[in-house]
Amino acid sequence: MHWKHRPGRGWVLAAVLGLSVPLAAPAMADAQATRLGWTACPDDVVAGAAPRELQCAVVPVPLDYTDPGGVQINLMISRLASTNPGKRRGVLILNPGGPGGSGLVLSAQLANKGLPTSVLDSYDLIGVDTRGVGRSAPVSCAFTTTGPYLANIPPYAVDDAAVTAQAAVAKRVAEQCTANDRDNRLRHLTTANNARDMDRIRAALGERKTSFFGLSYGSALGAAYASMFPERSDRIVLDSNVGDTHLDHDGMRRYALGMEQTFPDFAEWAAERHGAYGLGRTPAQVRRTYFEIAEKLDKQPVDGLDGSLFRLNLFGNLFNESLYAKTAQLWQILRQDSPSAPGLRANTKTELLPTDNFLTVFLAVTCNDVEWPTDIDTYRRAVAEDRQRYPLFGASAANITPCAYWPHRPAEPPVPVNDKGPRNVLILQNQHDVPTPHRGGELLREKFAQRSRMVSVEGSGHGVYVVGGNACALNVTTTYLVDGSLPRDQRCKASPE
């Protein structure tokens, strides 16, 4: 997953997760690789990467890999060149998640956050706007600030009627995306095609193999690449795992499991600060406060913030402990008799959502990758079950999405995880992670079998390597990327605060 926080109507999250062999990518000799012309990056990429200096280039790929000589689209990639060419091993392609997140400045973001110099020496870091994203033949469903579709996680269904109401919205959204798909690109946005694009990028870079680091949905993309092109994969690091090469209804339902497992960390934090925020002296009292506020907002929204968006806001703010204080402050405001504060006002002006491109790509890839249930009763049963099993968020994560009405059937089966190939897959997973709970890492470890090893971190949050701050995971992953030493399966204890 890859998420963005937006004020106004507005505590909005733009979410962020068979045995048949998928269509093989057409053979492409590296000698025929595109000659890249590295140039200065667009101004917004330069600004986002500062003070690091990136170069950018364009790689043409087929829109439809079953017609490789047909329509071509251009993918923009970026490069943070090795700081020590004498120690350079090759390229490390990066993906920040989504699907739909722009990866052009991820290399600079990781470097600025403290990516070890040994990794910066060993690789040219390659960022990518995957097909449909940002500067790579972008797509749009034309989602607006006043429209009914603000996030890819469905609204919380307080009852059975709410599922039926959301089904009507989901159907209109699928029709809206179809109406805005003027270049017929949406059907070609899939994880399998993203993996084929990665191999075209590898060839264009003149590399025999590529290493890969992917976060969240990036884990699914990396798993797909390592499965489709095992002998071209070098060192693969999958961080915060969806659990497969695609996100399906079961994977989205795991969001609720992740929230149940992660919420106690926030509840304990808030209980320790009861004197400041007054949300409860014990974690159990903080949990009751959550339900009190949510049910109050279900009946009477505040400045456009209803119970569903309140729950979605908490889902996003559990991604990182740095967001806990903002969360506690919001809860304080909402418990007042007449709550009102900057950032809670509804946006009544109709304009294109800043997250429109992200929302569109997420929908297209997720809906195209796998067959979704089309029967509303399936979602009704799932919502009723998960409302009881996961009361914090289950009736949201299990709710119906536009994938139930998507106009395109999958062009091929989901990429099956390939457990035959080099032992080169390192799986990183926090114990408590909202969109990608620990079970996702376990599932991928089971599927890759002896090709993989898993490092579990006694920590909370979304993202392990560099962004998570755990010393053990940092050391193990860096050693693997630099020296190629795939560790044993292990658990990293929480780093001291």
Coordinates of C-alpha atoms in Angstrom, one line a residue:
M1 CA 0.0 0.0 0.0
H2 CA 1.0 3.5 -0.4
W3 CA -1.0 6.2 1.4
K4 CA -1.5 9.9 1.4
H5 CA -3.1 12.1 4.1
R6 CA -5.3 14.9 2.9
P7 CA -7.0 17.5 4.9
G8 CA -10.6 18.6 4.5
R9 CA -13.1 16.0 3.5
G10 CA -10.2 15.1 3.8
W11 CA -8.9 12.9 6.5
V12 CA -8.6 10.8 3.3
L13 CA -6.5 7.8 2.7
A14 CA -5.6 6.8 -0.8
A15 CA -4.8 3.2 -0.1
V16 CA -2.9 1.7 0.2
L17 CA -2.1 -4.8 -1.2
G18 CA -2.9 -20.2 -9.8
L19 CA -0.7 -22.9 -11.2
S20 CA -1.1 -21.6 -14.8
V21 CA 2.0 -20.0 -16.3
P22 CA 1.4 -16.4 -17.2
L23 CA 2.1 -15.1 -20.7
A24 CA 5.8 -15.1 -21.3
A25 CA 7.5 -11.8 -22.1
P26 CA 8.8 -11.8 -25.7
A27 CA 12.5 -12.6 -25.9
M28 CA 14.7 -9.6 -26.0
A29 CA 18.5 -9.8 -26.4
D30 CA 20.3 -7.3 -24.3
A31 CA 22.3 -6.3 -27.4
Q32 CA 19.0 -4.9 -28.7
A33 CA 18.4 -2.8 -25.6
T34 CA 17.3 0.8 -26.0
R35 CA 20.1 3.2 -25.8
L36 CA 19.2 5.5 -22.8
G37 CA 19.7 9.2 -23.0
W38 CA 20.2 10.4 -19.4
T39 CA 19.1 14.0 -18.9
A40 CA 18.1 16.3 -16.1
C41 CA 15.0 15.3 -14.3
P42 CA 11.7 17.4 -14.4
D43 CA 11.7 20.2 -11.9
D44 CA 9.3 18.5 -9.4
V45 CA 11.6 15.5 -9.3
V46 CA 14.6 17.6 -8.8
A47 CA 12.9 19.4 -5.9
G48 CA 11.7 16.1 -4.3
A49 CA 15.2 14.6 -4.5
A50 CA 17.1 17.5 -3.1
P51 CA 19.9 17.7 -2.2
R52 CA 20.6 14.5 -4.1
E53 CA 21.0 14.9 -7.9
L54 CA 19.2 12.4 -10.1
Q55 CA 19.3 11.8 -13.8
C56 CA 16.2 10.7 -15.7
A57 CA 15.6 8.8 -18.9
V58 CA 12.7 7.3 -20.9
V59 CA 12.2 3.6 -21.7
P60 CA 9.7 2.6 -24.4
V61 CA 7.7 -0.6 -23.7
P62 CA 4.7 -2.2 -25.5
L63 CA 1.3 -1.2 -24.1
D64 CA 0.2 -4.8 -24.9
Y65 CA 2.9 -7.5 -24.6
T66 CA 0.8 -9.9 -26.8
D67 CA 1.4 -7.3 -29.5
P68 CA 5.0 -6.2 -28.9
G69 CA 5.2 -4.3 -32.2
G70 CA 2.1 -2.3 -31.6
V71 CA 1.4 0.8 -29.5
Q72 CA 4.4 1.8 -27.3
I73 CA 4.3 3.8 -24.1
N74 CA 7.2 5.6 -22.4
L75 CA 8.2 4.9 -18.9
M76 CA 10.2 7.5 -17.0
I77 CA 13.0 6.2 -14.8
S78 CA 15.5 7.9 -12.6
R79 CA 19.1 7.1 -11.5
L80 CA 21.0 7.8 -8.4
A81 CA 24.4 6.7 -9.6
S82 CA 26.8 4.7 -7.5
T83 CA 29.0 6.9 -5.3
N84 CA 32.0 4.6 -5.8
P85 CA 32.1 3.1 -9.4
G86 CA 35.0 0.9 -8.3
K87 CA 32.6 -0.9 -5.9
R88 CA 29.6 -0.8 -8.1
R89 CA 27.8 -4.2 -8.4
G90 CA 24.9 -3.4 -10.6
V91 CA 21.5 -1.8 -10.4
L92 CA 18.9 -1.9 -7.7
I93 CA 15.4 -1.1 -8.9
L94 CA 13.0 0.4 -6.4
N95 CA 9.3 0.5 -5.9
P96 CA 7.5 2.4 -3.1
G97 CA 4.2 0.6 -3.2
G98 CA 0.6 1.3 -4.2
P99 CA 0.1 0.1 -6.8
G100 CA 0.2 3.7 -8.0
G101 CA 3.0 5.3 -6.1
S102 CA 5.6 7.3 -8.0
G103 CA 9.1 5.9 -7.5
L104 CA 11.2 8.5 -9.2
V105 CA 12.5 10.1 -6.0
L106 CA 12.5 7.0 -3.7
S107 CA 16.3 6.6 -4.2
A108 CA 16.9 10.1 -2.9
Q109 CA 14.4 9.7 -0.1
L110 CA 16.1 6.5 1.1
A111 CA 19.6 8.1 0.8
N112 CA 18.5 11.2 2.7
K113 CA 17.0 9.0 5.4
G114 CA 20.4 7.2 5.9
L115 CA 20.6 4.4 3.4
P116 CA 24.1 3.0 4.2
T117 CA 26.9 4.2 2.0
S118 CA 27.9 0.6 1.3
V119 CA 24.6 0.2 -0.6
L120 CA 25.0 3.5 -2.4
D121 CA 28.5 2.4 -3.5
S122 CA 27.3 -1.0 -4.6
Y123 CA 24.4 0.0 -6.8
D124 CA 22.9 2.6 -9.2
L125 CA 19.5 3.1 -7.6
I126 CA 16.8 3.1 -10.2
G127 CA 13.4 4.7 -9.5
V128 CA 10.5 4.1 -11.8
D129 CA 7.1 5.5 -12.5
T130 CA 5.4 2.2 -13.4
R131 CA 2.9 2.2 -16.3
G132 CA 0.0 4.6 -15.8
V133 CA 1.7 6.5 -13.0
G134 CA 2.9 10.1 -12.9
R135 CA 5.1 10.6 -16.0
S136 CA 4.7 7.1 -17.5
A137 CA 1.6 7.3 -19.7
P138 CA -0.6 8.5 -16.8
V139 CA -4.2 7.4 -16.5
S140 CA -7.2 9.0 -14.8
C141 CA -10.7 8.1 -13.7
A142 CA -11.3 11.8 -13.1
F143 CA -12.0 11.5 -9.4
T144 CA -13.0 14.8 -7.8
T145 CA -13.0 16.4 -4.4
T146 CA -16.8 16.3 -4.1
G147 CA -17.3 12.9 -5.7
P148 CA -18.3 9.8 -3.8
Y149 CA -14.9 8.1 -4.3
L150 CA -12.2 9.4 -2.1
A151 CA -10.2 6.3 -1.2
N152 CA -9.6 2.8 -2.5
I153 CA -10.5 1.2 0.9
P154 CA -14.4 1.1 1.0
P155 CA -16.3 2.9 3.6
Y156 CA -17.2 1.2 6.9
A157 CA -20.6 -0.6 6.5
V158 CA -22.6 0.0 9.6
D159 CA -25.2 -2.5 8.5
D160 CA -26.3 -4.6 5.5
A161 CA -28.0 -1.7 3.8
A162 CA -24.7 0.2 3.7
V163 CA -23.2 -2.6 1.6
T164 CA -26.0 -2.3 -0.9
A165 CA -25.5 1.5 -1.0
Q166 CA -21.8 1.1 -1.5
A167 CA -22.4 -1.4 -4.3
A168 CA -24.2 1.3 -6.3
V169 CA -21.3 3.7 -5.8
A170 CA -18.8 1.0 -6.8
K171 CA -20.7 0.3 -10.0
R172 CA -20.8 4.0 -10.9
V173 CA -17.0 4.3 -10.2
A174 CA -16.2 1.4 -12.6
E175 CA -18.4 3.0 -15.2
Q176 CA -16.7 6.4 -14.7
C177 CA -13.2 4.8 -15.1
T178 CA -14.4 3.1 -18.4
A179 CA -15.8 6.4 -19.7
N180 CA -12.4 8.2 -19.0
D181 CA -10.3 5.4 -20.5
R182 CA -10.0 7.1 -23.9
D183 CA -6.7 5.5 -24.9
N184 CA -7.7 2.0 -23.8
R185 CA -4.8 1.8 -21.3
L186 CA -6.5 0.7 -18.1
R187 CA -6.9 -3.0 -19.2
H188 CA -3.1 -3.2 -19.6
L189 CA -2.2 -2.1 -16.1
T190 CA -1.3 -5.3 -14.3
T191 CA 1.5 -6.6 -12.0
A192 CA 2.6 -9.1 -14.7
N193 CA 3.1 -6.2 -17.2
N194 CA 4.9 -4.1 -14.6
A195 CA 7.3 -7.1 -14.1
R196 CA 7.8 -7.3 -17.8
D197 CA 8.4 -3.6 -17.9
M198 CA 11.1 -4.0 -15.2
D199 CA 12.8 -6.6 -17.4
R200 CA 12.8 -4.1 -20.3
I201 CA 14.3 -1.5 -18.0
R202 CA 17.0 -4.0 -16.9
A203 CA 17.8 -4.7 -20.6
A204 CA 17.8 -1.0 -21.4
L205 CA 20.3 -0.4 -18.6
G206 CA 22.6 -3.0 -20.2
E207 CA 22.5 -5.3 -17.1
R208 CA 22.4 -9.1 -17.2
K209 CA 20.6 -9.2 -13.9
T210 CA 18.8 -6.7 -11.6
S211 CA 18.4 -6.5 -7.8
F212 CA 15.2 -5.2 -6.4
F213 CA 13.8 -3.5 -3.3
G214 CA 10.0 -3.1 -3.0
L215 CA 7.8 -1.8 -0.2
S216 CA 4.2 -2.9 0.4
Y217 CA 2.7 -3.5 -3.1
G218 CA 6.3 -3.4 -4.2
S219 CA 6.6 -6.8 -2.5
A220 CA 4.0 -8.2 -4.9
L221 CA 5.8 -6.7 -7.9
G222 CA 9.2 -8.0 -6.7
A223 CA 7.7 -11.5 -6.1
A224 CA 6.2 -11.4 -9.6
Y225 CA 9.6 -10.4 -11.2
A226 CA 11.5 -13.1 -9.2
S227 CA 8.9 -15.6 -10.3
M228 CA 8.7 -14.7 -14.0
F229 CA 12.4 -14.0 -14.5
P230 CA 14.2 -16.0 -11.8
E231 CA 17.6 -16.2 -13.6
R232 CA 17.6 -12.5 -14.2
S233 CA 16.9 -11.6 -10.6
D234 CA 19.9 -10.9 -8.4
R235 CA 19.2 -9.8 -4.8
I236 CA 15.5 -9.4 -4.0
V237 CA 14.3 -7.6 -0.9
L238 CA 10.6 -7.6 -0.2
D239 CA 9.5 -5.3 2.6
S240 CA 6.1 -5.3 4.3
N241 CA 4.4 -8.0 2.3
V242 CA 1.0 -8.3 0.6
G243 CA 1.4 -12.1 0.7
D244 CA 1.4 -12.9 -3.0
T245 CA 2.0 -11.4 -6.4
H246 CA -1.4 -9.5 -6.3
L247 CA -4.0 -8.1 -3.9
D248 CA -7.3 -9.8 -3.8
H249 CA -10.4 -9.6 -1.6
D250 CA -8.8 -11.9 1.0
G251 CA -5.7 -9.7 1.0
M252 CA -7.8 -6.5 1.5
R253 CA -9.7 -8.2 4.3
R254 CA -6.3 -8.6 6.1
Y255 CA -6.2 -4.9 6.5
A256 CA -8.6 -5.4 9.4
L257 CA -6.4 -8.1 10.9
G258 CA -3.5 -5.6 10.7
M259 CA -5.5 -2.9 12.4
E260 CA -6.5 -5.2 15.3
Q261 CA -2.9 -6.3 15.8
T262 CA -1.4 -2.7 15.6
F263 CA -4.1 -0.7 17.4
P264 CA -2.9 -2.0 20.9
D265 CA 0.5 -0.2 20.3
F266 CA -1.3 3.1 19.9
A267 CA -3.7 2.4 22.8
E268 CA -0.8 1.7 25.1
W269 CA 0.9 4.9 23.9
A270 CA -2.2 6.9 24.5
A271 CA -2.9 5.4 27.9
E272 CA 0.6 6.4 29.0
R273 CA -0.4 10.0 28.0
H274 CA -3.9 10.1 29.5
G275 CA -2.9 13.1 31.5
A276 CA -2.3 15.0 28.3
Y277 CA -5.0 13.7 26.0
G278 CA -7.6 12.2 28.3
L279 CA -8.4 9.3 26.0
G280 CA -8.2 6.5 28.7
R281 CA -6.0 5.4 31.5
T282 CA -5.7 1.9 30.1
P283 CA -5.5 0.5 26.6
A284 CA -9.0 -1.0 27.0
Q285 CA -10.4 2.4 27.9
V286 CA -8.7 3.9 24.8
R287 CA -10.3 1.2 22.7
R288 CA -13.7 2.1 24.1
T289 CA -13.0 5.8 23.3
Y290 CA -12.4 4.8 19.7
F291 CA -15.8 3.2 19.4
E292 CA -17.5 6.0 21.2
I293 CA -16.2 8.6 18.7
A294 CA -16.8 6.4 15.7
E295 CA -20.4 5.7 16.6
K296 CA -21.0 9.4 17.4
L297 CA -19.7 10.4 14.0
D298 CA -21.8 7.7 12.3
K299 CA -24.9 9.6 13.6
Q300 CA -23.6 13.1 13.3
P301 CA -20.6 13.9 11.1
V302 CA -18.4 16.9 12.0
D303 CA -17.3 19.2 9.2
G304 CA -17.5 16.4 6.6
L305 CA -15.8 13.9 8.9
D306 CA -18.1 10.9 9.4
G307 CA -17.5 7.6 11.2
S308 CA -16.1 5.9 8.1
L309 CA -13.5 8.6 7.4
F310 CA -12.6 8.7 11.1
R311 CA -11.9 4.9 11.0
L312 CA -9.9 5.4 7.8
N313 CA -7.9 8.2 9.3
L314 CA -6.9 5.9 12.2
F315 CA -6.0 3.2 9.7
G316 CA -3.5 5.6 8.0
N317 CA -2.2 7.1 11.2
L318 CA -1.2 3.6 12.6
F319 CA 1.4 3.3 9.8
N320 CA 4.0 5.1 11.9
E321 CA 4.3 6.0 15.6
S322 CA 5.2 9.6 14.5
L323 CA 1.5 10.1 13.7
Y324 CA 0.2 9.0 17.1
A325 CA 0.3 12.5 18.6
K326 CA -1.7 14.0 15.7
T327 CA -4.2 11.1 16.1
A328 CA -4.6 11.7 19.9
Q329 CA -5.1 15.5 19.3
L330 CA -7.9 14.8 16.7
W331 CA -9.6 12.5 19.2
Q332 CA -9.5 15.2 21.8
I333 CA -11.1 17.6 19.4
L334 CA -13.9 15.2 18.4
R335 CA -14.8 14.5 22.1
Q336 CA -15.6 18.2 22.7
D337 CA -19.3 19.2 22.8
S338 CA -19.0 21.4 19.7
P339 CA -15.9 20.1 17.8
S340 CA -14.4 22.4 15.2
A341 CA -10.8 22.8 14.1
P342 CA -8.7 23.6 11.0
G343 CA -8.4 20.7 8.7
L344 CA -11.9 19.3 9.4
R345 CA -13.8 21.5 7.0
A346 CA -15.4 19.9 4.1
N347 CA -14.1 20.8 0.6
T348 CA -17.1 22.1 -1.3
K349 CA -15.2 23.1 -4.4
T350 CA -15.3 20.5 -7.2
E351 CA -11.8 19.9 -8.5
L352 CA -9.7 17.0 -9.5
L353 CA -8.4 15.0 -6.5
P354 CA -4.6 15.3 -6.2
T355 CA -4.7 11.5 -5.6
D356 CA -6.8 10.8 -8.8
N357 CA -3.9 9.2 -10.6
F358 CA -2.9 7.1 -7.6
L359 CA -6.5 5.9 -7.0
T360 CA -6.9 5.1 -10.7
V361 CA -3.8 3.0 -11.0
F362 CA -4.5 1.2 -7.7
L363 CA -8.0 0.3 -9.0
A364 CA -6.8 -0.8 -12.5
V365 CA -4.0 -3.0 -11.3
T366 CA -5.9 -4.5 -8.4
C367 CA -9.0 -5.3 -10.5
N368 CA -7.1 -6.5 -13.6
D369 CA -4.8 -8.9 -11.6
V370 CA -7.4 -11.4 -10.4
E371 CA -11.0 -12.3 -10.6
W372 CA -13.0 -10.5 -7.9
P373 CA -16.4 -11.7 -6.5
T374 CA -19.3 -10.1 -8.5
D375 CA -22.1 -11.2 -6.2
I376 CA -23.2 -8.6 -3.6
D377 CA -24.1 -11.3 -1.2
T378 CA -20.5 -12.4 -1.0
Y379 CA -19.6 -9.0 0.3
R380 CA -22.6 -8.9 2.6
R381 CA -21.4 -12.1 4.3
A382 CA -17.8 -11.0 4.5
V383 CA -18.8 -7.7 6.0
A384 CA -21.0 -9.3 8.6
E385 CA -18.3 -11.8 9.5
D386 CA -15.5 -9.3 9.8
R387 CA -17.6 -6.7 11.6
Q388 CA -17.7 -9.3 14.4
R389 CA -14.2 -10.7 14.0
Y390 CA -12.4 -7.4 13.5
P391 CA -14.7 -4.7 15.0
L392 CA -12.2 -1.9 14.5
F393 CA -12.1 -2.0 10.7
G394 CA -13.5 -5.3 9.4
A395 CA -16.7 -3.8 8.0
S396 CA -14.6 -1.5 5.9
A397 CA -11.9 -3.8 4.5
A398 CA -14.4 -6.5 3.6
N399 CA -16.8 -4.1 1.8
I400 CA -17.5 -4.1 -1.9
T401 CA -15.1 -2.3 -4.3
P402 CA -15.4 -1.2 -8.0
C403 CA -13.5 -4.4 -8.9
A404 CA -16.9 -6.2 -8.6
Y405 CA -18.1 -4.3 -11.6
W406 CA -14.7 -3.8 -13.5
P407 CA -15.3 -4.0 -17.3
H408 CA -12.2 -6.0 -18.0
R409 CA -11.7 -9.7 -17.1
P410 CA -8.1 -10.6 -16.2
A411 CA -6.2 -11.2 -19.4
E412 CA -4.2 -14.0 -17.8
P413 CA -4.1 -15.7 -14.4
P414 CA -2.2 -14.1 -11.5
V415 CA 1.5 -14.7 -11.6
P416 CA 2.2 -17.8 -9.6
V417 CA 5.0 -17.6 -7.1
N418 CA 7.9 -19.7 -8.5
D419 CA 9.8 -21.6 -5.8
K420 CA 12.3 -22.9 -8.4
G421 CA 15.3 -20.7 -8.9
P422 CA 18.1 -19.0 -7.1
R423 CA 17.9 -18.6 -3.3
N424 CA 17.8 -14.8 -3.4
V425 CA 14.6 -13.6 -1.8
L426 CA 14.8 -11.8 1.5
I427 CA 11.4 -11.1 3.2
L428 CA 11.2 -8.3 5.8
Q429 CA 8.1 -8.0 8.0
N430 CA 7.2 -6.0 11.1
Q431 CA 5.2 -8.0 13.7
H432 CA 2.5 -5.3 13.7
D433 CA 1.7 -3.7 10.4
V434 CA -1.7 -2.3 9.4
P435 CA -2.0 -2.8 5.6
T436 CA 0.4 -5.7 5.4
P437 CA 0.1 -7.7 8.7
H438 CA 2.7 -10.3 9.6
R439 CA 0.7 -13.1 8.0
G440 CA 1.5 -11.6 4.6
G441 CA 5.2 -12.2 5.1
E442 CA 4.5 -15.7 6.4
L443 CA 2.5 -16.5 3.3
L444 CA 5.2 -15.3 0.9
R445 CA 7.8 -17.2 2.8
E446 CA 5.8 -20.4 2.5
K447 CA 5.2 -19.9 -1.2
F448 CA 8.9 -19.1 -2.1
A449 CA 10.0 -22.0 0.1
Q450 CA 13.8 -22.6 -0.1
R451 CA 14.3 -19.6 -2.4
S452 CA 13.6 -17.3 0.5
R453 CA 14.4 -16.3 4.1
M454 CA 12.3 -14.1 6.4
V455 CA 13.3 -11.6 9.0
S456 CA 10.5 -10.7 11.4
V457 CA 10.9 -7.5 13.5
E458 CA 9.4 -7.0 16.9
G459 CA 8.1 -3.6 15.9
S460 CA 5.1 -1.7 14.8
G461 CA 4.6 0.3 11.6
H462 CA 4.6 0.0 7.8
G463 CA 8.1 -0.4 6.4
V464 CA 11.2 -2.2 7.8
Y465 CA 14.4 -1.4 6.0
V466 CA 15.8 2.1 6.7
V467 CA 12.4 3.6 7.3
G468 CA 11.6 1.3 10.3
G469 CA 14.8 2.1 12.2
N470 CA 15.4 -1.4 13.6
A471 CA 19.1 -2.0 14.0
C472 CA 19.0 -5.8 13.5
A473 CA 16.9 -5.6 10.3
L474 CA 19.1 -2.8 8.9
N475 CA 22.3 -4.7 9.5
V476 CA 21.0 -8.0 8.1
T477 CA 19.5 -6.4 4.9
T478 CA 22.5 -4.2 4.2
T479 CA 24.8 -7.3 4.5
Y480 CA 22.7 -9.2 2.1
L481 CA 22.5 -6.3 -0.5
V482 CA 26.3 -5.7 -0.3
D483 CA 27.8 -9.1 0.3
G484 CA 25.0 -11.5 -0.9
S485 CA 24.8 -13.3 2.4
L486 CA 21.2 -14.5 2.6
P487 CA 20.5 -14.8 6.4
R488 CA 18.7 -17.5 8.2
D489 CA 15.1 -17.1 9.2
Q490 CA 15.2 -14.9 12.3
R491 CA 13.4 -12.6 14.6
C492 CA 14.8 -9.1 15.3
K493 CA 14.1 -7.7 18.8
A494 CA 12.8 -4.2 19.1
S495 CA 15.6 -1.6 19.0
P496 CA 16.0 0.3 22.2
E497 CA 14.3 3.7 22.2

